[in-house]
């Protein structure tokens, strides 16, 4: 008797994916693939990390995205910025310094008809400083800079004047940040000055990715 061929296992929605794309997790464009320009060495935030992070944000915002103004300073694949737009953010400003990346983001924006998304080619540090000068304020800022370049220590202080009261910063890095999850005099002494004004709301790790949701302690001042 001939055996029936085994059924092909289904790939989980949030499981391993093709190396040159990620997918939007929720909202209007749920499951839409986003291409990743591998030649530029982009390292998009993994699906399962984004799912966790946006669950955190949904909880803190009571799933209210209608008035959310979002800044994505190292847009890359656009996974974070388009995810926020998909969930109904009022506006999303996406910034990247690489022309091929910006062109790819514009192609995706046009395909999705993402009218609430603005894409800017520019240096993240210069854009942040310019936005602060113009008194722009955001409810949520995404920071997913290249690892091993110490960008977080430079860009995080520039985010403080950009946040609305109660605003949040998502920061991703290759190492855990010594934030308020650590306690004791030794931990306090080891915490660098650029992290001192920030408190961790949530933090987790997936593989080599450390991700943090931060709030500026002086944001209400």
PDB file of N, CA and C in Angstrom, residues 48-49 52-53 56 170-173 175-177 181 200-213:
ATOM      1  N   UNK A  48       9.288  38.942  15.891  1.00  0.00           N
ATOM      2  CA  UNK A  48       8.844  38.618  17.257  1.00  0.00           C
ATOM      3  C   UNK A  48       9.202  39.725  18.236  1.00  0.00           C
ATOM      4  N   UNK A  49      10.295  40.447  17.968  1.00  0.00           N
ATOM      5  CA  UNK A  49      10.652  41.584  18.821  1.00  0.00           C
ATOM      6  C   UNK A  49       9.651  42.714  18.619  1.00  0.00           C
ATOM      7  N   UNK A  52       6.396  42.006  20.367  1.00  0.00           N
ATOM      8  CA  UNK A  52       6.489  42.264  21.805  1.00  0.00           C
ATOM      9  C   UNK A  52       6.462  43.752  22.100  1.00  0.00           C
ATOM     10  N   UNK A  53       7.265  44.511  21.368  1.00  0.00           N
ATOM     11  CA  UNK A  53       7.375  45.955  21.602  1.00  0.00           C
ATOM     12  C   UNK A  53       6.041  46.654  21.370  1.00  0.00           C
ATOM     13  N   UNK A  56       3.700  46.082  24.152  1.00  0.00           N
ATOM     14  CA  UNK A  56       4.018  46.984  25.262  1.00  0.00           C
ATOM     15  C   UNK A  56       3.386  48.358  25.026  1.00  0.00           C
ATOM     16  N   UNK A 170      11.813  53.871  22.008  1.00  0.00           N
ATOM     17  CA  UNK A 170      12.211  52.479  21.838  1.00  0.00           C
ATOM     18  C   UNK A 170      13.665  52.466  21.404  1.00  0.00           C
ATOM     19  N   UNK A 171      14.518  51.791  22.166  1.00  0.00           N
ATOM     20  CA  UNK A 171      15.942  51.729  21.859  1.00  0.00           C
ATOM     21  C   UNK A 171      16.386  50.281  21.734  1.00  0.00           C
ATOM     22  N   UNK A 172      17.044  49.979  20.630  1.00  0.00           N
ATOM     23  CA  UNK A 172      17.528  48.627  20.376  1.00  0.00           C
ATOM     24  C   UNK A 172      19.050  48.650  20.321  1.00  0.00           C
ATOM     25  N   UNK A 173      19.680  47.611  20.860  1.00  0.00           N
ATOM     26  CA  UNK A 173      21.142  47.585  20.879  1.00  0.00           C
ATOM     27  C   UNK A 173      21.649  46.145  20.924  1.00  0.00           C
ATOM     28  N   UNK A 175      23.778  45.197  23.159  1.00  0.00           N
ATOM     29  CA  UNK A 175      24.071  44.908  24.567  1.00  0.00           C
ATOM     30  C   UNK A 175      22.962  45.498  25.435  1.00  0.00           C
ATOM     31  N   UNK A 176      22.802  44.940  26.617  1.00  0.00           N
ATOM     32  CA  UNK A 176      21.799  45.474  27.543  1.00  0.00           C
ATOM     33  C   UNK A 176      22.260  46.832  28.062  1.00  0.00           C
ATOM     34  N   UNK A 177      21.322  47.762  28.208  1.00  0.00           N
ATOM     35  CA  UNK A 177      21.652  49.073  28.753  1.00  0.00           C
ATOM     36  C   UNK A 177      21.556  49.028  30.277  1.00  0.00           C
ATOM     37  N   UNK A 181      16.675  48.898  35.828  1.00  0.00           N
ATOM     38  CA  UNK A 181      16.470  47.516  36.242  1.00  0.00           C
ATOM     39  C   UNK A 181      17.612  47.066  37.139  1.00  0.00           C
ATOM     40  N   UNK A 200      13.785  52.873  32.549  1.00  0.00           N
ATOM     41  CA  UNK A 200      13.315  51.783  31.695  1.00  0.00           C
ATOM     42  C   UNK A 200      11.893  51.423  32.093  1.00  0.00           C
ATOM     43  N   UNK A 201      11.024  51.339  31.098  1.00  0.00           N
ATOM     44  CA  UNK A 201       9.640  50.926  31.334  1.00  0.00           C
ATOM     45  C   UNK A 201       9.521  49.422  31.135  1.00  0.00           C
ATOM     46  N   UNK A 202      10.112  48.955  30.040  1.00  0.00           N
ATOM     47  CA  UNK A 202      10.169  47.519  29.752  1.00  0.00           C
ATOM     48  C   UNK A 202      11.502  47.223  29.077  1.00  0.00           C
ATOM     49  N   UNK A 203      11.987  46.011  29.240  1.00  0.00           N
ATOM     50  CA  UNK A 203      13.219  45.595  28.569  1.00  0.00           C
ATOM     51  C   UNK A 203      13.198  44.084  28.400  1.00  0.00           C
ATOM     52  N   UNK A 204      13.802  43.614  27.322  1.00  0.00           N
ATOM     53  CA  UNK A 204      13.842  42.181  27.074  1.00  0.00           C
ATOM     54  C   UNK A 204      14.989  41.885  26.114  1.00  0.00           C
ATOM     55  N   UNK A 205      15.177  40.611  25.833  1.00  0.00           N
ATOM     56  CA  UNK A 205      16.259  40.172  24.960  1.00  0.00           C
ATOM     57  C   UNK A 205      15.755  39.021  24.103  1.00  0.00           C
ATOM     58  N   UNK A 206      16.106  39.043  22.815  1.00  0.00           N
ATOM     59  CA  UNK A 206      15.778  37.951  21.906  1.00  0.00           C
ATOM     60  C   UNK A 206      17.022  37.659  21.073  1.00  0.00           C
ATOM     61  N   UNK A 207      17.654  36.532  21.345  1.00  0.00           N
ATOM     62  CA  UNK A 207      18.913  36.241  20.671  1.00  0.00           C
ATOM     63  C   UNK A 207      19.965  37.259  21.062  1.00  0.00           C
ATOM     64  N   UNK A 208      20.530  37.924  20.065  1.00  0.00           N
ATOM     65  CA  UNK A 208      21.549  38.943  20.322  1.00  0.00           C
ATOM     66  C   UNK A 208      20.956  40.345  20.397  1.00  0.00           C
ATOM     67  N   UNK A 209      19.628  40.443  20.301  1.00  0.00           N
ATOM     68  CA  UNK A 209      18.960  41.745  20.293  1.00  0.00           C
ATOM     69  C   UNK A 209      18.470  42.108  21.694  1.00  0.00           C
ATOM     70  N   UNK A 210      18.937  43.230  22.199  1.00  0.00           N
ATOM     71  CA  UNK A 210      18.449  43.780  23.462  1.00  0.00           C
ATOM     72  C   UNK A 210      17.538  44.957  23.117  1.00  0.00           C
ATOM     73  N   UNK A 211      16.316  44.950  23.651  1.00  0.00           N
ATOM     74  CA  UNK A 211      15.408  46.041  23.309  1.00  0.00           C
ATOM     75  C   UNK A 211      14.779  46.619  24.565  1.00  0.00           C
ATOM     76  N   UNK A 212      14.589  47.942  24.526  1.00  0.00           N
ATOM     77  CA  UNK A 212      14.205  48.690  25.714  1.00  0.00           C
ATOM     78  C   UNK A 212      13.143  49.726  25.363  1.00  0.00           C
ATOM     79  N   UNK A 213      12.197  49.912  26.270  1.00  0.00           N
ATOM     80  CA  UNK A 213      11.223  50.995  26.147  1.00  0.00           C
ATOM     81  C   UNK A 213      11.524  51.966  27.281  1.00  0.00           C
TER      82      UNK A 213
END
